[in-house]
Short mmCIF file of C-alpha atoms in Angstrom, two decimals:
data_model
loop_
_atom_site.label_atom_id
_atom_site.label_comp_id
_atom_site.label_asym_id
_atom_site.label_seq_id
_atom_site.Cartn_x
_atom_site.Cartn_y
_atom_site.Cartn_z
CA MET O 723 0.00 0.00 0.00
CA LEU O 724 2.78 2.38 0.92
CA GLU O 725 4.64 2.12 -2.38
CA ARG O 726 2.00 4.28 -4.06
CA GLY O 727 3.29 7.48 -2.52
CA LEU O 728 1.30 7.22 0.70
CA GLU O 729 2.85 8.46 3.89
CA GLU O 730 2.97 6.44 7.08
CA LYS O 731 1.64 9.11 9.41
CA TYR O 732 -1.76 9.05 7.73
CA TYR O 733 -4.06 6.09 7.69
CA VAL O 734 -5.44 4.63 4.51
CA LEU O 735 -9.12 3.99 3.91
CA ASN O 736 -10.45 2.09 0.92
CA LEU O 737 -13.72 3.36 -0.45
CA GLY O 738 -14.90 0.56 -2.69
CA PRO O 739 -14.76 -1.39 -4.95
CA GLN O 740 -17.95 -2.52 -3.24
CA HIS O 741 -19.45 0.58 -1.74
CA PRO O 742 -23.03 1.73 -2.31
CA SER O 743 -22.07 5.31 -3.10
CA THR O 744 -19.44 4.56 -5.71
CA HIS O 745 -22.20 3.67 -8.21
CA GLY O 746 -20.61 0.51 -9.37
CA VAL O 747 -17.11 -0.71 -8.90
CA LEU O 748 -14.95 2.36 -8.43
CA ARG O 749 -12.29 2.25 -5.76
CA VAL O 750 -11.02 5.42 -4.12
CA GLU O 751 -7.94 5.11 -1.96
CA LEU O 752 -8.18 7.75 0.75
CA GLN O 753 -5.34 9.03 2.83
CA MET O 754 -6.89 10.33 6.03
CA GLU O 755 -5.89 12.54 8.89
CA GLY O 756 -8.66 12.03 11.39
CA GLU O 757 -11.93 12.61 9.57
CA PHE O 758 -10.31 14.77 6.92
CA ILE O 759 -9.04 13.62 3.57
CA VAL O 760 -5.43 14.43 2.74
CA LYS O 761 -5.37 12.66 -0.60
CA ALA O 762 -7.94 10.83 -2.68
CA ASP O 763 -6.71 8.53 -5.40
CA PRO O 764 -9.30 6.89 -7.68
CA ASP O 765 -8.38 3.39 -8.80
CA ILE O 766 -10.24 2.40 -11.94
CA GLY O 767 -10.35 -0.72 -14.05
CA TYR O 768 -12.77 -2.90 -12.07
CA GLY O 769 -15.30 -2.74 -14.88
CA HIS O 770 -12.98 -3.13 -17.85
CA ARG O 771 -14.69 -5.07 -20.62
CA GLY O 772 -12.56 -4.18 -23.63
CA HIS O 773 -15.12 -2.42 -25.81
CA GLU O 774 -12.49 -0.79 -28.01
CA HIS O 775 -10.74 -4.11 -28.52
CA MET O 776 -14.07 -5.69 -29.45
CA ALA O 777 -14.66 -3.00 -32.08
CA GLU O 778 -11.55 -4.06 -33.93
CA ASN O 779 -12.74 -7.68 -33.98
CA ARG O 780 -16.34 -7.07 -35.05
CA THR O 781 -17.97 -5.73 -38.19
CA TYR O 782 -19.46 -2.25 -37.99
CA LEU O 783 -23.00 -3.53 -37.43
CA GLN O 784 -21.97 -6.20 -34.92
CA PHE O 785 -20.39 -3.56 -32.71
CA LEU O 786 -23.62 -1.52 -32.54
CA PRO O 787 -25.14 -3.35 -29.51
CA ASN O 788 -21.97 -2.64 -27.52
CA LEU O 789 -22.76 1.07 -27.55
CA GLY O 790 -25.84 0.41 -25.42
CA ARG O 791 -23.58 -1.09 -22.79
CA VAL O 792 -20.81 1.51 -22.56
CA ASP O 793 -23.02 3.98 -20.71
CA TYR O 794 -26.20 2.06 -20.09
CA LEU O 795 -28.00 5.04 -18.56
CA HIS O 796 -27.96 7.18 -21.68
CA ALA O 797 -27.53 4.45 -24.24
CA LEU O 798 -29.31 6.16 -27.13
CA ALA O 799 -26.87 9.11 -27.29
CA TYR O 800 -24.05 6.60 -27.67
CA ASN O 801 -26.00 4.76 -30.36
CA GLN O 802 -26.52 8.06 -32.12
CA CYS O 803 -22.86 9.05 -31.95
CA TYR O 804 -21.66 5.77 -33.42
CA CYS O 805 -24.29 5.85 -36.17
CA MET O 806 -23.36 9.44 -36.99
CA ALA O 807 -19.68 8.51 -37.21
CA VAL O 808 -20.30 5.61 -39.58
CA GLU O 809 -22.81 7.67 -41.59
CA LYS O 810 -20.18 10.36 -41.99
CA LEU O 811 -17.70 7.80 -43.30
CA LEU O 812 -20.30 6.30 -45.66
CA GLU O 813 -21.61 9.76 -46.61
CA LEU O 814 -25.19 8.75 -45.89
CA LYS O 815 -27.95 11.33 -45.52
CA VAL O 816 -30.41 10.47 -42.76
CA PRO O 817 -34.09 11.32 -43.58
CA GLU O 818 -35.59 14.09 -41.51
CA ARG O 819 -38.25 11.94 -39.87
CA ALA O 820 -35.55 9.56 -38.63
CA GLU O 821 -33.61 12.51 -37.19
CA PHE O 822 -36.72 13.68 -35.33
CA ILE O 823 -37.33 10.18 -33.95
CA ARG O 824 -33.70 10.07 -32.83
CA VAL O 825 -33.99 13.40 -31.05
CA ILE O 826 -37.26 12.47 -29.28
CA THR O 827 -36.01 9.09 -28.05
CA CYS O 828 -32.58 10.45 -27.13
CA GLU O 829 -34.08 13.25 -25.03
CA LEU O 830 -36.48 10.84 -23.32
CA ASN O 831 -33.48 8.72 -22.47
CA ARG O 832 -31.67 11.79 -21.11
CA ILE O 833 -34.56 12.51 -18.74
CA ALA O 834 -34.54 8.86 -17.62
CA SER O 835 -30.82 9.13 -16.92
CA HIS O 836 -31.19 12.34 -14.91
CA LEU O 837 -34.12 10.90 -12.95
CA LEU O 838 -32.09 7.86 -12.05
CA TRP O 839 -29.19 10.03 -11.03
CA ILE O 840 -31.36 12.20 -8.80
CA GLY O 841 -32.88 9.13 -7.15
CA ALA O 842 -29.58 7.35 -6.61
CA TYR O 843 -27.78 10.51 -5.51
CA LEU O 844 -30.35 11.32 -2.86
CA LEU O 845 -30.11 7.73 -1.73
CA ASP O 846 -26.38 8.36 -1.18
CA LEU O 847 -27.25 11.40 0.90
CA GLY O 848 -29.63 9.33 3.01
CA ALA O 849 -33.02 10.15 1.49
CA PHE O 850 -34.92 7.08 0.37
CA THR O 851 -38.31 8.46 -0.69
CA PRO O 852 -37.14 10.49 -3.75
CA PHE O 853 -35.61 7.27 -5.08
CA LEU O 854 -39.09 5.74 -5.31
CA TYR O 855 -40.57 8.90 -6.84
CA CYS O 856 -37.87 9.11 -9.50
CA PHE O 857 -38.11 5.46 -10.43
CA ASP O 858 -41.88 5.78 -10.71
CA ASP O 859 -41.46 8.55 -13.29
CA ARG O 860 -38.62 6.73 -14.98
CA GLU O 861 -40.72 3.62 -15.51
CA ASN O 862 -43.11 5.72 -17.61
CA ILE O 863 -40.25 6.68 -19.94
CA LEU O 864 -39.11 3.09 -20.13
CA ASP O 865 -42.64 2.06 -21.16
CA LEU O 866 -42.52 4.55 -24.02
CA LEU O 867 -39.04 3.52 -25.14
CA ASP O 868 -39.85 -0.16 -24.69
CA ARG O 869 -42.66 0.34 -27.18
CA VAL O 870 -40.41 1.60 -29.99
CA THR O 871 -37.01 0.07 -29.20
CA GLY O 872 -38.03 -3.27 -27.72
CA SER O 873 -35.81 -3.08 -24.66
CA ARG O 874 -35.80 -1.36 -21.31
CA LEU O 875 -32.22 -0.41 -20.73
CA THR O 876 -29.49 -1.37 -23.18
CA TYR O 877 -31.05 0.04 -26.33
CA CYS O 878 -29.85 -0.75 -29.80
CA TYR O 879 -32.39 1.19 -31.81
CA TYR O 880 -30.66 3.35 -34.41
CA ARG O 881 -29.17 1.92 -37.56
CA PHE O 882 -26.75 3.36 -40.11
CA GLY O 883 -28.94 5.61 -42.22
CA GLY O 884 -31.97 5.99 -39.96
CA VAL O 885 -34.06 3.93 -37.57
CA PRO O 886 -35.42 0.42 -38.24
CA ARG O 887 -38.96 0.90 -36.92
CA ASP O 888 -41.30 3.86 -37.22
CA VAL O 889 -43.07 5.41 -34.23
CA ASP O 890 -46.85 5.48 -34.12
CA ASP O 891 -49.31 8.13 -32.96
CA ASP O 892 -49.76 6.41 -29.61
CA PHE O 893 -46.07 6.89 -28.89
CA LEU O 894 -46.21 10.58 -29.81
CA ALA O 895 -49.32 11.08 -27.69
CA GLY O 896 -47.59 9.18 -24.89
CA CYS O 897 -44.62 11.60 -25.06
CA LYS O 898 -46.96 14.56 -24.57
CA ALA O 899 -48.79 12.81 -21.73
CA PHE O 900 -45.46 12.09 -20.08
CA ALA O 901 -44.43 15.75 -20.36
CA ARG O 902 -47.64 16.77 -18.58
CA ARG O 903 -47.11 14.13 -15.92
CA LEU O 904 -43.50 15.06 -15.18
CA ARG O 905 -44.41 18.76 -14.95
CA SER O 906 -47.13 17.93 -12.46
CA ARG O 907 -44.50 16.19 -10.33
CA TYR O 908 -42.14 19.19 -10.09
CA ARG O 909 -43.98 20.47 -7.05
CA ASP O 910 -43.41 17.17 -5.26
CA TYR O 911 -39.70 17.24 -6.05
CA GLU O 912 -39.41 20.84 -4.95
CA ASN O 913 -41.14 20.23 -1.64
CA LEU O 914 -39.39 16.96 -1.03
CA VAL O 915 -35.85 17.79 -2.14
CA ASN O 916 -35.11 21.32 -3.30
CA LYS O 917 -36.42 22.94 -0.13
CA ASN O 918 -35.18 20.21 2.20
CA VAL O 919 -32.90 21.75 4.83
CA ILE O 920 -30.80 18.63 5.27
CA PHE O 921 -30.25 18.39 1.53
CA LEU O 922 -29.30 22.08 1.28
CA GLU O 923 -26.88 21.80 4.20
CA ARG O 924 -25.19 18.79 2.67
CA THR O 925 -24.82 20.21 -0.83
CA LYS O 926 -24.35 24.01 -0.65
CA GLY O 927 -20.74 25.15 -0.67
CA ILE O 928 -19.41 21.58 -1.00
CA GLY O 929 -17.04 20.51 -3.75
CA ILE O 930 -16.69 23.87 -5.45
CA ILE O 931 -15.15 23.75 -8.92
CA THR O 932 -13.99 27.03 -10.44
CA PRO O 933 -14.44 27.71 -14.18
CA GLU O 934 -10.63 27.69 -14.56
CA GLN O 935 -10.44 24.18 -13.08
CA CYS O 936 -13.18 23.05 -15.47
CA VAL O 937 -11.06 24.09 -18.42
CA GLN O 938 -7.84 22.67 -16.95
CA TYR O 939 -9.34 19.24 -16.33
CA GLY O 940 -11.43 19.09 -19.51
CA LEU O 941 -14.74 18.66 -17.73
CA THR O 942 -17.90 18.47 -19.79
CA GLY O 943 -21.64 18.23 -19.30
CA PRO O 944 -23.41 19.26 -16.10
CA MET O 945 -20.03 19.47 -14.32
CA VAL O 946 -18.91 22.40 -16.45
CA ARG O 947 -22.38 23.96 -16.67
CA GLY O 948 -22.69 23.87 -12.89
CA SER O 949 -19.66 26.18 -12.74
CA GLY O 950 -21.33 28.70 -15.04
CA ILE O 951 -19.84 27.85 -18.44
CA PRO O 952 -22.69 27.30 -20.94
CA TYR O 953 -20.93 24.55 -22.88
CA ASP O 954 -23.33 22.13 -24.51
CA ILE O 955 -22.52 20.32 -27.76
CA ARG O 956 -26.17 20.61 -28.82
CA LYS O 957 -25.68 24.39 -28.97
CA CYS O 958 -21.94 24.85 -29.56
CA GLU O 959 -21.46 22.31 -32.35
CA PRO O 960 -25.04 21.48 -33.32
CA TYR O 961 -25.69 18.06 -34.79
CA SER O 962 -28.79 16.25 -36.02
CA VAL O 963 -31.85 18.57 -36.00
CA TYR O 964 -31.14 20.32 -32.69
CA PRO O 965 -30.75 23.78 -34.30
CA LEU O 966 -34.46 23.68 -35.19
CA PHE O 967 -35.55 23.67 -31.57
CA ASP O 968 -35.79 26.40 -29.01
CA PHE O 969 -34.21 25.43 -25.69
CA GLU O 970 -31.92 26.91 -23.07
CA ILE O 971 -28.81 25.66 -21.35
CA PRO O 972 -29.21 25.83 -17.58
CA VAL O 973 -26.05 27.00 -15.80
CA GLY O 974 -25.07 27.30 -12.16
CA SER O 975 -23.24 30.13 -10.47
CA THR O 976 -20.96 28.89 -7.69
CA GLY O 977 -20.03 25.47 -9.07
CA ASP O 978 -20.85 23.54 -5.91
CA VAL O 979 -22.66 20.22 -5.58
CA TYR O 980 -26.03 21.96 -5.30
CA ASP O 981 -25.51 23.80 -8.59
CA ARG O 982 -24.71 20.56 -10.38
CA TYR O 983 -27.88 19.05 -8.95
CA MET O 984 -29.94 22.03 -10.09
CA VAL O 985 -28.42 21.99 -13.58
CA ARG O 986 -29.52 18.39 -14.06
CA TYR O 987 -32.89 19.08 -12.50
CA ARG O 988 -33.54 22.02 -14.83
CA GLU O 989 -32.20 20.15 -17.86
CA MET O 990 -35.13 17.77 -17.62
CA GLU O 991 -37.49 20.66 -18.33
CA GLN O 992 -35.43 21.72 -21.37
CA SER O 993 -35.48 18.15 -22.67
CA LEU O 994 -39.26 18.15 -22.27
CA ARG O 995 -39.42 21.33 -24.35
CA ILE O 996 -37.36 19.72 -27.12
CA ILE O 997 -39.55 16.62 -27.06
CA GLU O 998 -42.76 18.65 -27.29
CA GLN O 999 -41.51 20.76 -30.19
CA ALA O 1000 -40.24 17.67 -32.01
CA VAL O 1001 -43.54 15.82 -31.51
CA ASP O 1002 -45.45 18.81 -32.88
CA ARG O 1003 -43.24 19.22 -35.92
CA ILE O 1004 -42.31 15.66 -36.83
CA PRO O 1005 -42.55 15.35 -40.63
CA ALA O 1006 -43.89 12.38 -42.56
CA GLY O 1007 -41.57 10.50 -44.86
CA PRO O 1008 -39.09 7.65 -45.01
CA ILE O 1009 -37.20 6.52 -41.91
CA MET O 1010 -34.24 4.89 -43.65
CA ALA O 1011 -31.78 6.47 -46.06
CA GLU O 1012 -31.78 5.19 -49.60
CA LYS O 1013 -28.88 3.11 -50.83
CA VAL O 1014 -27.60 1.87 -47.49
CA PRO O 1015 -25.02 -0.75 -48.45
CA LYS O 1016 -25.76 -4.30 -47.28
CA ARG O 1017 -22.14 -4.81 -46.39
CA ILE O 1018 -20.76 -1.83 -44.47
CA LYS O 1019 -17.27 -1.18 -45.83
CA PRO O 1020 -16.41 2.53 -45.60
CA ALA O 1021 -13.67 4.04 -47.69
CA PRO O 1022 -10.37 4.64 -45.85
CA GLY O 1023 -10.50 7.70 -43.69
CA GLU O 1024 -10.90 8.92 -40.15
CA VAL O 1025 -13.65 10.82 -38.42
CA TYR O 1026 -14.42 12.31 -35.00
CA VAL O 1027 -18.03 12.87 -33.96
CA ALA O 1028 -19.19 14.17 -30.59
CA VAL O 1029 -22.64 14.32 -29.02
CA GLU O 1030 -23.96 15.69 -25.75
CA ALA O 1031 -24.69 12.72 -23.52
CA ALA O 1032 -26.28 13.05 -20.09
CA ARG O 1033 -22.82 13.11 -18.49
CA GLY O 1034 -21.07 15.35 -21.00
CA GLU O 1035 -19.28 15.18 -24.29
CA PHE O 1036 -19.18 11.71 -25.75
CA GLY O 1037 -17.01 11.39 -28.80
CA ILE O 1038 -16.02 8.62 -31.16
CA PHE O 1039 -12.81 8.65 -33.15
CA LEU O 1040 -13.10 6.09 -35.91
CA VAL O 1041 -10.38 5.05 -38.33
CA SER O 1042 -11.33 3.00 -41.35
CA GLN O 1043 -8.89 1.26 -43.67
CA GLY O 1044 -11.54 0.04 -46.06
CA GLU O 1045 -12.13 -3.19 -44.14
CA THR O 1046 -15.39 -4.59 -42.75
CA ALA O 1047 -14.15 -3.88 -39.21
CA PRO O 1048 -12.84 -0.54 -37.93
CA TYR O 1049 -9.07 -0.24 -37.81
CA ARG O 1050 -9.31 1.70 -34.55
CA LEU O 1051 -12.20 3.00 -32.52
CA LYS O 1052 -11.55 5.34 -29.63
CA LEU O 1053 -14.32 6.25 -27.23
CA ARG O 1054 -13.99 9.62 -25.56
CA VAL O 1055 -16.17 9.15 -22.47
CA PRO O 1056 -17.30 12.06 -20.28
CA SER O 1057 -17.09 10.25 -16.91
CA PHE O 1058 -13.34 9.67 -17.25
CA GLY O 1059 -12.60 13.34 -17.65
CA ASN O 1060 -15.09 14.34 -14.99
CA LEU O 1061 -13.63 11.92 -12.44
CA SER O 1062 -10.14 13.38 -12.90
CA ILE O 1063 -11.14 16.45 -10.88
CA LEU O 1064 -11.88 14.33 -7.79
CA PRO O 1065 -8.35 14.32 -6.27
CA GLU O 1066 -8.30 18.11 -6.56
CA ILE O 1067 -11.65 18.90 -4.92
CA ALA O 1068 -11.67 16.08 -2.36
CA VAL O 1069 -8.71 17.43 -0.39
CA ASP O 1070 -9.58 18.75 3.09
CA THR O 1071 -13.16 17.52 3.01
CA LEU O 1072 -14.87 15.02 5.30
CA VAL O 1073 -15.57 11.47 4.16
CA ALA O 1074 -19.31 12.21 4.28
CA ASP O 1075 -18.77 15.15 1.93
CA LEU O 1076 -16.70 12.99 -0.38
CA VAL O 1077 -19.78 10.84 -0.90
CA ALA O 1078 -21.74 13.96 -1.86
CA ILE O 1079 -18.98 15.11 -4.23
CA LEU O 1080 -18.43 11.71 -5.82
CA GLY O 1081 -22.16 11.34 -6.38
CA SER O 1082 -22.42 14.78 -7.98
CA ILE O 1083 -19.81 13.82 -10.60
CA ASP O 1084 -22.31 11.19 -11.80
CA VAL O 1085 -19.80 8.56 -12.84
CA VAL O 1086 -20.79 5.40 -14.67
CA VAL O 1087 -17.87 3.11 -13.92
CA PRO O 1088 -18.11 0.65 -16.84
CA GLU O 1089 -18.03 3.74 -19.04
CA ILE O 1090 -14.78 4.95 -17.48
CA ASP O 1091 -13.16 1.54 -17.77
CA ARG O 1092 -14.77 0.75 -21.14
CA MET Y 209 -22.88 -24.40 14.25
CA GLU Y 210 -22.21 -24.81 10.60
CA THR Y 211 -19.52 -26.22 8.36
CA LYS Y 212 -17.62 -24.13 5.91
CA THR Y 213 -19.92 -25.01 3.01
CA GLY Y 214 -23.01 -23.81 4.85
CA GLU Y 215 -24.25 -27.36 5.52
CA PRO Y 216 -25.32 -27.56 9.20
CA LEU Y 217 -23.56 -30.12 11.46
CA ILE Y 218 -26.78 -31.06 13.21
CA HIS Y 219 -30.09 -31.29 11.39
CA LEU Y 220 -32.97 -30.12 13.51
CA GLY Y 221 -35.85 -31.57 11.50
CA VAL Y 222 -39.05 -29.61 11.84
CA LEU Y 223 -37.30 -26.60 13.31
CA GLU Y 224 -35.02 -26.50 10.30
CA GLU Y 225 -38.05 -26.41 8.01
CA ALA Y 226 -39.56 -23.54 9.94
CA LEU Y 227 -36.26 -21.69 9.82
CA ASN Y 228 -36.00 -22.24 6.08
CA LEU Y 229 -39.47 -20.82 5.60
CA ALA Y 230 -38.39 -17.71 7.48
CA ARG Y 231 -35.14 -17.49 5.55
CA ALA Y 232 -36.84 -17.87 2.18
CA ASN Y 233 -39.32 -15.10 2.88
CA SER Y 234 -36.82 -12.58 4.20
CA LEU Y 235 -33.89 -12.78 1.82
CA TRP Y 236 -31.65 -9.78 2.29
CA PRO Y 237 -29.75 -9.04 -0.93
CA MET Y 238 -26.47 -7.16 -1.03
CA THR Y 239 -26.25 -3.77 -2.74
CA PHE Y 240 -23.69 -5.00 -5.19
CA GLY Y 241 -23.83 -3.76 -8.76
CA LEU Y 242 -21.15 -4.48 -11.29
CA ALA Y 243 -22.59 -3.07 -14.50
CA CYS Y 244 -25.81 -2.60 -16.48
CA CYS Y 245 -27.82 -5.31 -14.67
CA ALA Y 246 -27.44 -3.38 -11.41
CA ILE Y 247 -29.82 -0.74 -12.79
CA GLU Y 248 -32.48 -3.37 -13.41
CA MET Y 249 -31.81 -4.72 -9.92
CA MET Y 250 -32.47 -1.20 -8.58
CA ALA Y 251 -35.60 -0.97 -10.72
CA ALA Y 252 -36.79 -4.28 -9.29
CA GLY Y 253 -36.40 -2.86 -5.79
CA ALA Y 254 -38.08 0.47 -6.60
CA ALA Y 255 -41.62 1.69 -7.00
CA ARG Y 256 -43.23 -0.37 -9.72
CA PHE Y 257 -41.79 -3.84 -9.22
CA ASP Y 258 -41.44 -3.61 -5.46
CA LEU Y 259 -39.29 -6.53 -4.39
CA ASP Y 260 -40.51 -5.94 -0.83
CA ARG Y 261 -43.65 -7.88 -1.67
CA PHE Y 262 -41.52 -11.01 -1.51
CA GLY Y 263 -39.53 -9.94 1.52
CA ALA Y 264 -36.40 -9.48 -0.56
CA GLY Y 265 -36.31 -5.69 -0.84
CA VAL Y 266 -34.05 -4.91 2.10
CA PHE Y 267 -30.84 -4.17 0.22
CA ARG Y 268 -27.89 -4.11 2.62
CA PRO Y 269 -24.61 -2.46 1.70
CA SER Y 270 -22.55 -4.67 4.00
CA PRO Y 271 -21.96 -8.35 3.17
CA ARG Y 272 -22.09 -9.18 6.89
CA GLN Y 273 -25.79 -8.45 6.97
CA CYS Y 274 -26.79 -10.26 3.78
CA ASP Y 275 -27.79 -13.76 2.84
CA LEU Y 276 -28.27 -13.24 -0.88
CA MET Y 277 -25.69 -12.05 -3.38
CA ILE Y 278 -27.03 -10.93 -6.73
CA VAL Y 279 -24.07 -10.87 -9.11
CA ALA Y 280 -25.39 -8.21 -11.47
CA GLY Y 281 -22.98 -7.53 -14.28
CA THR Y 282 -19.69 -8.42 -15.91
CA ILE Y 283 -16.98 -9.67 -13.57
CA SER Y 284 -13.65 -8.32 -14.75
CA LYS Y 285 -10.46 -10.13 -13.81
CA LYS Y 286 -9.57 -7.24 -11.53
CA MET Y 287 -12.93 -7.52 -9.75
CA GLY Y 288 -12.82 -11.33 -9.39
CA PRO Y 289 -10.91 -11.48 -6.07
CA ALA Y 290 -13.24 -8.86 -4.58
CA VAL Y 291 -16.30 -10.92 -5.55
CA VAL Y 292 -14.84 -14.00 -3.83
CA ARG Y 293 -13.95 -12.01 -0.73
CA LEU Y 294 -17.43 -10.50 -0.52
CA TYR Y 295 -18.96 -13.96 -0.81
CA GLU Y 296 -16.71 -15.26 1.94
CA GLN Y 297 -17.67 -12.36 4.20
CA MET Y 298 -21.35 -13.24 4.05
CA PRO Y 299 -22.63 -15.36 6.95
CA ALA Y 300 -24.01 -18.81 6.08
CA PRO Y 301 -26.57 -19.89 5.01
CA LYS Y 302 -26.10 -17.83 1.87
CA TRP Y 303 -27.24 -17.97 -1.71
CA VAL Y 304 -26.13 -16.50 -5.01
CA ILE Y 305 -28.13 -15.40 -8.04
CA ALA Y 306 -26.19 -14.88 -11.27
CA MET Y 307 -28.12 -12.11 -12.95
CA GLY Y 308 -27.61 -11.50 -16.65
CA ASN Y 309 -25.63 -13.23 -19.37
CA CYS Y 310 -22.30 -11.76 -18.24
CA ALA Y 311 -22.58 -13.32 -14.79
CA ILE Y 312 -23.73 -16.62 -16.30
CA SER Y 313 -21.15 -17.12 -19.04
CA GLY Y 314 -19.46 -13.83 -19.93
CA GLY Y 315 -22.31 -12.97 -22.26
CA PRO Y 316 -21.58 -10.78 -25.26
CA PHE Y 317 -18.15 -9.93 -23.92
CA TYR Y 318 -16.76 -13.44 -24.04
CA TYR Y 319 -15.01 -14.53 -27.18
CA PRO Y 320 -11.73 -16.38 -27.74
CA ASP Y 321 -9.65 -13.22 -27.94
CA MET Y 322 -11.06 -11.62 -24.79
CA TYR Y 323 -8.55 -10.94 -22.06
CA ALA Y 324 -10.41 -8.90 -19.47
CA ILE Y 325 -13.35 -10.79 -18.03
CA VAL Y 326 -14.19 -13.88 -15.97
CA PRO Y 327 -16.67 -15.86 -18.09
CA GLY Y 328 -19.20 -16.76 -15.45
CA ALA Y 329 -19.70 -16.17 -11.74
CA ASP Y 330 -19.83 -19.94 -11.14
CA LEU Y 331 -16.10 -20.13 -11.86
CA LEU Y 332 -15.55 -18.15 -8.64
CA ILE Y 333 -18.45 -18.87 -6.30
CA PRO Y 334 -21.29 -21.42 -6.15
CA VAL Y 335 -24.40 -20.12 -7.94
CA ASP Y 336 -27.92 -21.23 -7.05
CA VAL Y 337 -30.12 -19.53 -9.63
CA TYR Y 338 -29.27 -18.21 -13.10
CA VAL Y 339 -31.40 -15.41 -14.53
CA PRO Y 340 -30.67 -14.97 -18.26
CA GLY Y 341 -31.11 -11.75 -20.19
CA CYS Y 342 -29.04 -8.78 -21.27
CA PRO Y 343 -30.18 -7.33 -18.94
CA PRO Y 344 -33.03 -9.43 -17.54
CA ARG Y 345 -36.23 -7.50 -16.94
CA PRO Y 346 -37.15 -6.95 -13.31
CA GLU Y 347 -39.86 -9.59 -13.69
CA GLY Y 348 -37.09 -12.03 -14.56
CA LEU Y 349 -35.20 -11.21 -11.39
CA ILE Y 350 -38.38 -11.61 -9.35
CA GLU Y 351 -38.94 -15.04 -10.86
CA GLY Y 352 -35.35 -15.90 -10.00
CA ILE Y 353 -35.94 -14.93 -6.39
CA LEU Y 354 -39.14 -16.99 -6.27
CA LEU Y 355 -37.21 -19.96 -7.67
CA LEU Y 356 -34.62 -19.48 -4.96
CA GLU Y 357 -37.37 -19.51 -2.34
CA GLU Y 358 -38.54 -22.78 -3.83
CA LYS Y 359 -35.02 -24.14 -3.59
CA ILE Y 360 -34.70 -23.16 0.06
CA THR Y 361 -38.04 -24.43 1.31
CA GLY Y 362 -38.77 -27.20 -1.15
CA ARG Y 363 -42.14 -25.64 -1.88
CA GLY Y 364 -42.70 -22.43 -3.72
CA ARG Y 365 -45.22 -19.90 -4.78
CA LEU Y 366 -44.50 -20.63 -8.42
CA ARG Y 367 -45.47 -24.30 -8.13
CA LYS Y 368 -49.08 -23.31 -7.57
CA PHE Y 369 -49.15 -21.44 -10.87
CA ARG Y 370 -47.41 -24.24 -12.70
CA ASP Y 371 -50.05 -26.74 -11.51
CA VAL Y 372 -52.75 -24.44 -12.79
CA ALA Y 373 -50.98 -24.15 -16.14
CA GLN Y 374 -50.81 -27.94 -16.47
#
């Protein structure tokens, strides 16, 4: 233990790999002086499954289901990113209806991810009831997505050139009904959580990240928006049909844990706005591009595509050498970058606050380890 | 007093049966998620599916307080020793459910060239019930728990439905 630069006068505490607040199998090696943390060292790799290695051994289409399992909470954004990368290599034009369906399902998935995070995060902080509320709402989204994608969690819905199955009017009506339902629940969440004194005491002024640190560590997603930088790929480098919709980017002011919570909480409303506009304006037409090759064999070249996932910027760097399998596929995952700030902000905090900070980063460990 | 394998030294007959009935209806699972399946395990314990109906909704973070380990997700080679240690820390009698294809056989991640994962929880610890799926739906996990109850007591709630079906 001591060979890793730990000093003998402090004692070492292992948080994880089995710890309920590490959201999976993350291990954090803490160097403690009394109750205070002197050094926090995340140890990753407990969820390594070799996705990138698999990509080089699979055809393009065979690798598609893997993307639902990299970050299983916002699987559809990952699906979309991979499809966009391959479409860019193949120079395919996705029909507009398919793009609208992608945006609706992707935003529904984003709300599901944020709801799960809110539930699980408050569970970390000791509140059990919001967990049940959030999962109740989340199940409604899963019903809708189950209807079009056929699965509850690890979706594999998009294909190169569009989507395989069309949505029906019941699904579109269901999206609107869900938007009404979630809005009617805001009051519950606000009374239960946002005004809760214990919650405010545990989150305000904890784990402050300055905008400079955000840039230094390459943070993305709600982590960077919580510190007041309005960086969102959907606005900064628009993709798909996002420029057609009117939505805002919620930002925080102080960059503490509470701000990051509020950013995610308010993002759900913006996603609802996108869904409603998309449902109103969805055009009729084909859902698959014409002339999609049966055998995917892109011309040699390389491409980088990034999307805004629930945790931040997710990017795929894809190199093709004209084979049926990618030559190299690199996944740029948001959780890895976001976790790198932990040793910096965990110093001089209590262990109980570390749980609040670690939860607010919203890591998905199999995504970090890939 | 019990042997290392969980088999009691002295069998107490009727009392044992009564104890098993109690054990089967108050299984305490461990909060132990490895990957995707853990989310479905959480969903099974939350509002709609409500594992508490079967007495199995009291998720405990500490292995010392649990009698059921739900291996939910891919076991990487780095995680393998931790899984074994957690199993050994649980007090007997204890049971294991392998949830999802990864915990059963490595699932989609196992192929000849794969270097990172342990293909199956039963290579490390004894498994009682296998629940297939990628990930299994919460209903699948609930059926797995009911099957485990049947295994513990010798009579189960599912048997009644099966008789009706026949």
